[in-house]
Short mmCIF file of C-alpha atoms in Angstrom, two decimals:
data_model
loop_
_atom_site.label_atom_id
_atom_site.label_comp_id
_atom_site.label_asym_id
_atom_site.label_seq_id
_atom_site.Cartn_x
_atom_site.Cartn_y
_atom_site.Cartn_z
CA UNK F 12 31.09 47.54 -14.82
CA UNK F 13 29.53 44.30 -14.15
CA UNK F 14 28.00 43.34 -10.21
CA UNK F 15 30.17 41.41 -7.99
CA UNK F 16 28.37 39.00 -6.60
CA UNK F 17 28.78 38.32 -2.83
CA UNK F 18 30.79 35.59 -1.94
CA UNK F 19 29.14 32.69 -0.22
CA UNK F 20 30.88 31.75 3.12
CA UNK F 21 31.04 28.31 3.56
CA UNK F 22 29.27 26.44 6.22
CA UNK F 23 30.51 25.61 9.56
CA UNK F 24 29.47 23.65 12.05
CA UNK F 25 29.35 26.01 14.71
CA UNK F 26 27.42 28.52 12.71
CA UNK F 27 25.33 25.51 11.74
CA UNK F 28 23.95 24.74 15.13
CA UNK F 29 21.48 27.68 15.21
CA UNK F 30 18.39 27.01 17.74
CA UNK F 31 16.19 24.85 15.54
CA UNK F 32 19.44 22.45 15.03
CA UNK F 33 19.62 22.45 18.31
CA UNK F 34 15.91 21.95 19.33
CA UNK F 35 16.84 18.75 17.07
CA UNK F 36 20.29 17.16 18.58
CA UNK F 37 18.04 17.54 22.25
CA UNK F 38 15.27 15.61 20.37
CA UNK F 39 17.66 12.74 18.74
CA UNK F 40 19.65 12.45 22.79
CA UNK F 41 17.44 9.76 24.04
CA UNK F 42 18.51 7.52 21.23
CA UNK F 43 21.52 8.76 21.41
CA UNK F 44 22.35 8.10 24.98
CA UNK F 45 20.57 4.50 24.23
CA UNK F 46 22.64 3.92 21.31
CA UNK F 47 25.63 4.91 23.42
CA UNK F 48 24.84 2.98 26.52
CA UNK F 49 23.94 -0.30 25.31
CA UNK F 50 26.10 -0.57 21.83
CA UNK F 51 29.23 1.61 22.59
CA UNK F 52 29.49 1.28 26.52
CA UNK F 53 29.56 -2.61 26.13
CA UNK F 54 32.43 -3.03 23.73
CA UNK F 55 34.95 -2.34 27.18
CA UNK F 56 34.00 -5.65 27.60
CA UNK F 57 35.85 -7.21 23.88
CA UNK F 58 38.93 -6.88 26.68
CA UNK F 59 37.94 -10.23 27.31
CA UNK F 60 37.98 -12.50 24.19
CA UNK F 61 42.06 -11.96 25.10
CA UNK F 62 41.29 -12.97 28.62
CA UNK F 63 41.02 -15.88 30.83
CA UNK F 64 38.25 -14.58 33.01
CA UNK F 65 38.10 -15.14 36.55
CA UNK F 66 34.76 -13.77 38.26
CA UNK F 67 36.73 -13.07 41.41
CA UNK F 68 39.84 -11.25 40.02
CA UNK F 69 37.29 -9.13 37.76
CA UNK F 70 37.81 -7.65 34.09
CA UNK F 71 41.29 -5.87 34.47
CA UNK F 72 42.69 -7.86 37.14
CA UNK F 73 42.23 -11.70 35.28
CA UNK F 74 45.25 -12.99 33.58
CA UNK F 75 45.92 -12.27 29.75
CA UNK F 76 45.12 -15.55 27.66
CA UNK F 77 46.40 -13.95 23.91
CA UNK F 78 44.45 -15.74 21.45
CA UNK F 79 43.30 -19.12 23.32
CA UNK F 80 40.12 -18.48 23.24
CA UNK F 81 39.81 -18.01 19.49
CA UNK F 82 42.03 -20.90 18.93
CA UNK F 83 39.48 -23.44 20.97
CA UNK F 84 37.08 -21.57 18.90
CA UNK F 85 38.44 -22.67 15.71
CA UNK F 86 39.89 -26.12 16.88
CA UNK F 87 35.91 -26.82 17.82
CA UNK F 88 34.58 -29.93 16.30
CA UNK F 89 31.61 -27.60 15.90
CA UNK F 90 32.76 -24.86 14.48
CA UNK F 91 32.27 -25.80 10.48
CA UNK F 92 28.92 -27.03 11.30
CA UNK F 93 27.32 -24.56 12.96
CA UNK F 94 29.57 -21.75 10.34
CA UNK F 95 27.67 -23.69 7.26
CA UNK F 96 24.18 -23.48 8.65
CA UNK F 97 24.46 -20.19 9.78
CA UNK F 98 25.59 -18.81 6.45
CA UNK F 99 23.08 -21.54 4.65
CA UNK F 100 20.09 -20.03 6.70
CA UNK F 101 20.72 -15.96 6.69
CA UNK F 102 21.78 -16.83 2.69
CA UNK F 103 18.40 -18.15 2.05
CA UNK F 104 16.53 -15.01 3.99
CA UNK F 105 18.83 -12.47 2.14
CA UNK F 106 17.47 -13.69 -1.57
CA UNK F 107 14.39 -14.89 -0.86
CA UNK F 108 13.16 -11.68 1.36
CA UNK F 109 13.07 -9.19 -0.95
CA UNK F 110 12.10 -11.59 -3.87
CA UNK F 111 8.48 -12.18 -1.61
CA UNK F 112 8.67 -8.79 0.17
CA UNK F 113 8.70 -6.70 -3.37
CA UNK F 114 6.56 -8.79 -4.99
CA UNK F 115 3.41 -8.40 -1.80
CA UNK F 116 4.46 -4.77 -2.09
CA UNK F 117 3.64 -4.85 -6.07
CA UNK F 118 0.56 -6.66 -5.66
CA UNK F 119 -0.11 -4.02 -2.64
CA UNK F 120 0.49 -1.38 -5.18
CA UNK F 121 -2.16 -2.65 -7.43
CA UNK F 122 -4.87 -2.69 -5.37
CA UNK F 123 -7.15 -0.12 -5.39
CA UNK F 124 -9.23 -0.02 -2.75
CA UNK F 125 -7.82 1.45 0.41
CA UNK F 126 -9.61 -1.01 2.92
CA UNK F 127 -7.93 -3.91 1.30
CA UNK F 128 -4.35 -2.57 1.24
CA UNK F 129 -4.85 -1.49 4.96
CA UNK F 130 -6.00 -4.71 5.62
CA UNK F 131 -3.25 -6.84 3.79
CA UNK F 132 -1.05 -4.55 5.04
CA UNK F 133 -1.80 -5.46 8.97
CA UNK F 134 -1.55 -8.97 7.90
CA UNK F 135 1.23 -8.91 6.77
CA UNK F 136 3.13 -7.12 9.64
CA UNK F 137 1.52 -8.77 12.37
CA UNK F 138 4.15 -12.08 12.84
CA UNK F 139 6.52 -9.75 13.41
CA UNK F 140 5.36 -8.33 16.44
CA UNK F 141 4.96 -11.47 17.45
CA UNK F 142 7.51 -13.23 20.09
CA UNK F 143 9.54 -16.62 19.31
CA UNK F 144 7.63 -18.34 22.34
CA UNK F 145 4.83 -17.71 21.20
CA UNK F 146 5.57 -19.02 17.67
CA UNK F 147 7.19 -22.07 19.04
CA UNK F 148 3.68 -22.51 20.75
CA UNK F 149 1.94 -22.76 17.56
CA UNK F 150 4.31 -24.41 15.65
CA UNK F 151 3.94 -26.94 18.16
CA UNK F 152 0.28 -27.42 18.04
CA UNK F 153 0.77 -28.06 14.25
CA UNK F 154 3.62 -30.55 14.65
CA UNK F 155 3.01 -31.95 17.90
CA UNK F 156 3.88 -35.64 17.05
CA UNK F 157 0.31 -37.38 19.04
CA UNK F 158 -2.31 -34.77 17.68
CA UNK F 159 -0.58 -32.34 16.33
CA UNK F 160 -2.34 -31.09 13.11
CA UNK F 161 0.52 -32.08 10.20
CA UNK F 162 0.10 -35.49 11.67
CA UNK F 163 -3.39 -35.37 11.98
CA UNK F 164 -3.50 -34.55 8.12
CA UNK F 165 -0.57 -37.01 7.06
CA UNK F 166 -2.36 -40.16 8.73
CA UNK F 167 -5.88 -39.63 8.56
CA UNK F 168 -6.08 -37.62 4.68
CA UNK F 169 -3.16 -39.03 3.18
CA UNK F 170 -2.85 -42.34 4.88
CA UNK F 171 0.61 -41.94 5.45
CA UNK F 172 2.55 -42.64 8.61
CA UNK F 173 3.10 -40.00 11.53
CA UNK F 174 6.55 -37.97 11.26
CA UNK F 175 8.37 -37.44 14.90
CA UNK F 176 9.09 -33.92 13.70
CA UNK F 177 10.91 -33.09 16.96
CA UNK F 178 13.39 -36.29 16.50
CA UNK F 179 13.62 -35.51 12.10
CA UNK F 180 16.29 -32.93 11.84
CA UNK F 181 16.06 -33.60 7.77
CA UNK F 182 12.97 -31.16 8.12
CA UNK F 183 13.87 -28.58 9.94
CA UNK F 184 15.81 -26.25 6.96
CA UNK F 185 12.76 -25.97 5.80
CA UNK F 186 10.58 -25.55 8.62
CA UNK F 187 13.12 -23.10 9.73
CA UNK F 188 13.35 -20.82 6.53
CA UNK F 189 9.49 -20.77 6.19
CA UNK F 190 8.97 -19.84 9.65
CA UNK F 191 11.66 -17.11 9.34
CA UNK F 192 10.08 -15.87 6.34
CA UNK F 193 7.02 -15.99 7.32
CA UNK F 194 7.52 -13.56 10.39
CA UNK F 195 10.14 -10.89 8.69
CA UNK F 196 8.93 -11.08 5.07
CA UNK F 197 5.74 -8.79 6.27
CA UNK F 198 8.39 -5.62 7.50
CA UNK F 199 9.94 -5.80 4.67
CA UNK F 200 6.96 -5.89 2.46
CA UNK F 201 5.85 -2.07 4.41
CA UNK F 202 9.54 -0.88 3.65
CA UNK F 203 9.62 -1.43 -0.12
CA UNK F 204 6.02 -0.13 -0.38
CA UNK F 205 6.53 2.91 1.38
CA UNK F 206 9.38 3.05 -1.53
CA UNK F 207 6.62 2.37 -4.28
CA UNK F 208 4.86 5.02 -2.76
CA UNK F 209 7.85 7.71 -3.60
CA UNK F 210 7.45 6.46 -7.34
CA UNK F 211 6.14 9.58 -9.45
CA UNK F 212 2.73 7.78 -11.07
CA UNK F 213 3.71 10.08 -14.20
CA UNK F 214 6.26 7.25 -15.15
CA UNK F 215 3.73 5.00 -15.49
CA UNK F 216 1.70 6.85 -17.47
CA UNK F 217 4.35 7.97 -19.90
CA UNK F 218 4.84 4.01 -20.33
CA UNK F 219 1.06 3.24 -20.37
CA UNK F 220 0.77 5.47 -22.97
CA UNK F 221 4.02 4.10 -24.89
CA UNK F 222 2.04 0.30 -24.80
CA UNK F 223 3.93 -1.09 -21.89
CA UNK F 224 2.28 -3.36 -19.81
CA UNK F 225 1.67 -4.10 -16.12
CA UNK F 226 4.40 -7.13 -16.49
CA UNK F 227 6.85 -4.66 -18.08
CA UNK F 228 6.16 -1.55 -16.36
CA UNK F 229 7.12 -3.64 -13.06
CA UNK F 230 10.35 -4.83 -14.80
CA UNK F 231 11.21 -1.64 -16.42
CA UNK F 232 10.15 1.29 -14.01
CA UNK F 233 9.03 -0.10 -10.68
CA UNK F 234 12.04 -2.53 -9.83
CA UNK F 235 14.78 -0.24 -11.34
CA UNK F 236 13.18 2.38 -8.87
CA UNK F 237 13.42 0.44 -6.04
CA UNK F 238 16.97 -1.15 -6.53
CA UNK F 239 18.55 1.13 -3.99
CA UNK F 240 16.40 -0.11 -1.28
CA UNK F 241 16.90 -3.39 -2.33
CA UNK F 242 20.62 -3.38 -2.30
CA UNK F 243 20.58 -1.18 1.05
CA UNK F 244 19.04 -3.98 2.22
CA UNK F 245 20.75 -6.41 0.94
CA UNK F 246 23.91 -4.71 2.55
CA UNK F 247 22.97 -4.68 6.12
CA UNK F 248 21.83 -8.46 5.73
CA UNK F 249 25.26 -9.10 4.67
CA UNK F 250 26.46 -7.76 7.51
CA UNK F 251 24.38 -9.87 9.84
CA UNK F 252 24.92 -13.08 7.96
CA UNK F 253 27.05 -14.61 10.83
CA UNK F 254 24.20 -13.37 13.54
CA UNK F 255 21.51 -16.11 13.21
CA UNK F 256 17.89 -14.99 14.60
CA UNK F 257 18.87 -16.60 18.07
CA UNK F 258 15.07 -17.46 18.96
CA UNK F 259 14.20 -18.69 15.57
CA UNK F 260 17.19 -21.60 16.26
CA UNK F 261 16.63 -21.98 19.55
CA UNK F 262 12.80 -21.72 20.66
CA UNK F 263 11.23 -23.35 17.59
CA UNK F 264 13.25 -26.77 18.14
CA UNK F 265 12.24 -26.92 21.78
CA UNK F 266 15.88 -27.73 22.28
CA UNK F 267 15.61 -30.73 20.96
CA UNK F 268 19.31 -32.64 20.86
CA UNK F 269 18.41 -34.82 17.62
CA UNK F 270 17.90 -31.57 15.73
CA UNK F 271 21.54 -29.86 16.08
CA UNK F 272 22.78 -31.04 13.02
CA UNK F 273 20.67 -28.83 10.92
CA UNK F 274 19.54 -26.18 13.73
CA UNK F 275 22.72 -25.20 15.49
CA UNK F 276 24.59 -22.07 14.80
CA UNK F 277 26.82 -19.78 16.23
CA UNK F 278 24.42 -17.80 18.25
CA UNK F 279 23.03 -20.99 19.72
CA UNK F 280 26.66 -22.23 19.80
CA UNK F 281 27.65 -18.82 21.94
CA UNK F 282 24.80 -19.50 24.08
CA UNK F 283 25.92 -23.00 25.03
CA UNK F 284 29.30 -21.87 26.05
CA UNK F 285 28.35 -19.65 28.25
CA UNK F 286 25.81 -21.60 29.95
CA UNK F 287 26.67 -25.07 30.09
CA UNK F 288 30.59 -24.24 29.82
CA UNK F 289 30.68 -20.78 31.54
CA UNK F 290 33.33 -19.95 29.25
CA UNK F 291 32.87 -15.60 29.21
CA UNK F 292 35.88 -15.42 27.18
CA UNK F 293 35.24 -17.72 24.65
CA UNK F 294 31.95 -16.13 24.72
CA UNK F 295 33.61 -12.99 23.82
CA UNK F 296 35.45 -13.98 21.25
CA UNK F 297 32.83 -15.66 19.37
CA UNK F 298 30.89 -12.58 19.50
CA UNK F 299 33.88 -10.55 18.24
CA UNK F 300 35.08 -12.95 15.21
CA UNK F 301 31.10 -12.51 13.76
CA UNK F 302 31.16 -8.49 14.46
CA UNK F 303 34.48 -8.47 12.63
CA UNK F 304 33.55 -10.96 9.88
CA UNK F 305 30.29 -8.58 9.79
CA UNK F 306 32.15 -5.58 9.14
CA UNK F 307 34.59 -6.56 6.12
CA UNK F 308 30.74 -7.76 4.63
CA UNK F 309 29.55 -4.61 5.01
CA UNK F 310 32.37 -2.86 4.07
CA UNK F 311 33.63 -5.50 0.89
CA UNK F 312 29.45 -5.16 -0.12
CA UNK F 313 29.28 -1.62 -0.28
CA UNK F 314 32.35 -1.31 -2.26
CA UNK F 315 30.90 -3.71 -5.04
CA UNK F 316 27.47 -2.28 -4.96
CA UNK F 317 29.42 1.72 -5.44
CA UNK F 318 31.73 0.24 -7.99
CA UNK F 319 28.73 -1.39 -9.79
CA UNK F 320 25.96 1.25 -8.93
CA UNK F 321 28.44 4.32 -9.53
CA UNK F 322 27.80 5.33 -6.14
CA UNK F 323 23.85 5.71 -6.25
CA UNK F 324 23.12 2.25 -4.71
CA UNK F 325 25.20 1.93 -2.14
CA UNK F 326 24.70 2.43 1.67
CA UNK F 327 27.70 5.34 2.06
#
């Protein structure tokens, strides 16, 4: 007569919650309560994208406006310009950010001395603990238009004339992606090395030892490994793409009014309405059209990268 083996229960989530589960969920309530306070407490307030606000008459008591303040929204002279550059911009940081960030985070890899990759490491990560104001303060010392240092350089090395960089909005893409990069490309670089780091070295042994190189162990083990991070990544910048970094746009141009064309995006745009127009609805609504335009990325992105991937790249 052969054993019966016990049956396994299955797990609840009551019997689940035993005291070191607990000790846990007590841990994770600060965040929790954050999370809750200041990204779930707020959305009462969406109310009012279908609302003309008046302060006085307050959030319930102000006078339905249906969809008027998405259609000024969209009836904006200025709402396919700043639309284009914000996609333009956060398209240019999601490929070129983890083209540079995995490629630092290679050459990290291959360094051997642990001084050096602390050290590049630091240096890397440092602009982005840095603020926009006090990047706009050095950007300005370099492109100040009477002694800045660019000018300095153009007229003095290359005996060419000085730019008004603050009055030029033809240079500002660029000065705008570089800068970006420059201060977000270091985080990322930590992320996919702390991937490189879960890479079993035994891989690259086995390929040593099979006559790969460095070029094509990279190509062949170490970017196939980290092509889930990549594309998680890559995911939650799609998401974002119609949330331009609102002190990259609007601290680094000083403001300047010759340099909307190719500076001004929806946050900025957002940002004027409610300042110069007080318009809290409008506001609202803008705010609501990119979280909603955010989601069907997120959603649409992770449903190519599953149906690609089968499942083991995507983010759920």
């Amino acid at each position: 007569m052969t054993e019966q083996l016990p049956v396994r229960r299955p797990a609840t989530f009551r019997r689940d919650l035993n005291k070191r589960n607990w000790g846990l969920l007590w841990l994770c309530m600060p965040a929790l309560l954050i999370i809750f306070i200041f990204n779930y407490l707020p959305m009462g307030g969406l109310i009012l994208a279908f609302k003309n606000y008046k302060p006085m008459m307050g959030f319930i008591g102000s006078p339905w406006s249906g969809l008027d303040n998405f259609e000024f929204f969209v009836r904006s002279p200025l709402i396919w310009k700043v639309t284009r550059n914000t996609l333009l911009y956060n398209g240019a940081f999601i490929f070129l950010t983890p083209v540079i960030a995995v490629t630092l985070a290679i050459i990290l890899n291959e360094i051997g001395k642990r001084f050096f990759i602390k050290f590049y490491q630091t240096v890397f990560f440092l602009p982005y603990f840095l603020s926009w104001v006090v990047v706009s303060i050095m950007l300005y010392t370099f492109l100040n238009s009477e002694n800045g240092l660019m000018n300095q350089l153009l007229v003095k090395v290359m005996g060419k004339e000085a730019v008004s960089w603050y009055t030029s909005p033809e240079y500002w893409p660029f000065i705008l992606v570089f800068m970006g990069l420059w201060k977000q490309v270091g985080y990322n670089t930590v992320i996919y090395y702390a991937g490189l780091m879960g890479i079993d070295g035994a891989m690259y042994e086995a390929a040593s030892i099979d006559g790969a190189g460095r070029i094509q162990q990279v190509f062949r083990i170490t970017i196939p490994m980290l092509a889930p991070i990549i594309v998680v990544m890559m995911i939650l910048g799609l998401g974002r793409i119609f949330f331009a970094d609102f002190g990259l746009h609007f601290q680094l141009p000083l403001q300047s009014g010759p340099l909307l064309p190719t500076t001004d995006v929806i946050n900025y745009f957002t940002y004027r309405a409610l300042i110069e127009v007080r318009d809290i609805g409008m506001g609202t609504a803008i705010g609501l059209y990119q979280s909603v335009m955010g989601l069907f990325l997120v959603l649409g992105s992770n449903w190519a990268a599953r149906r690609i991937g089968d499942g083991e790249n995507s983010l759920f």
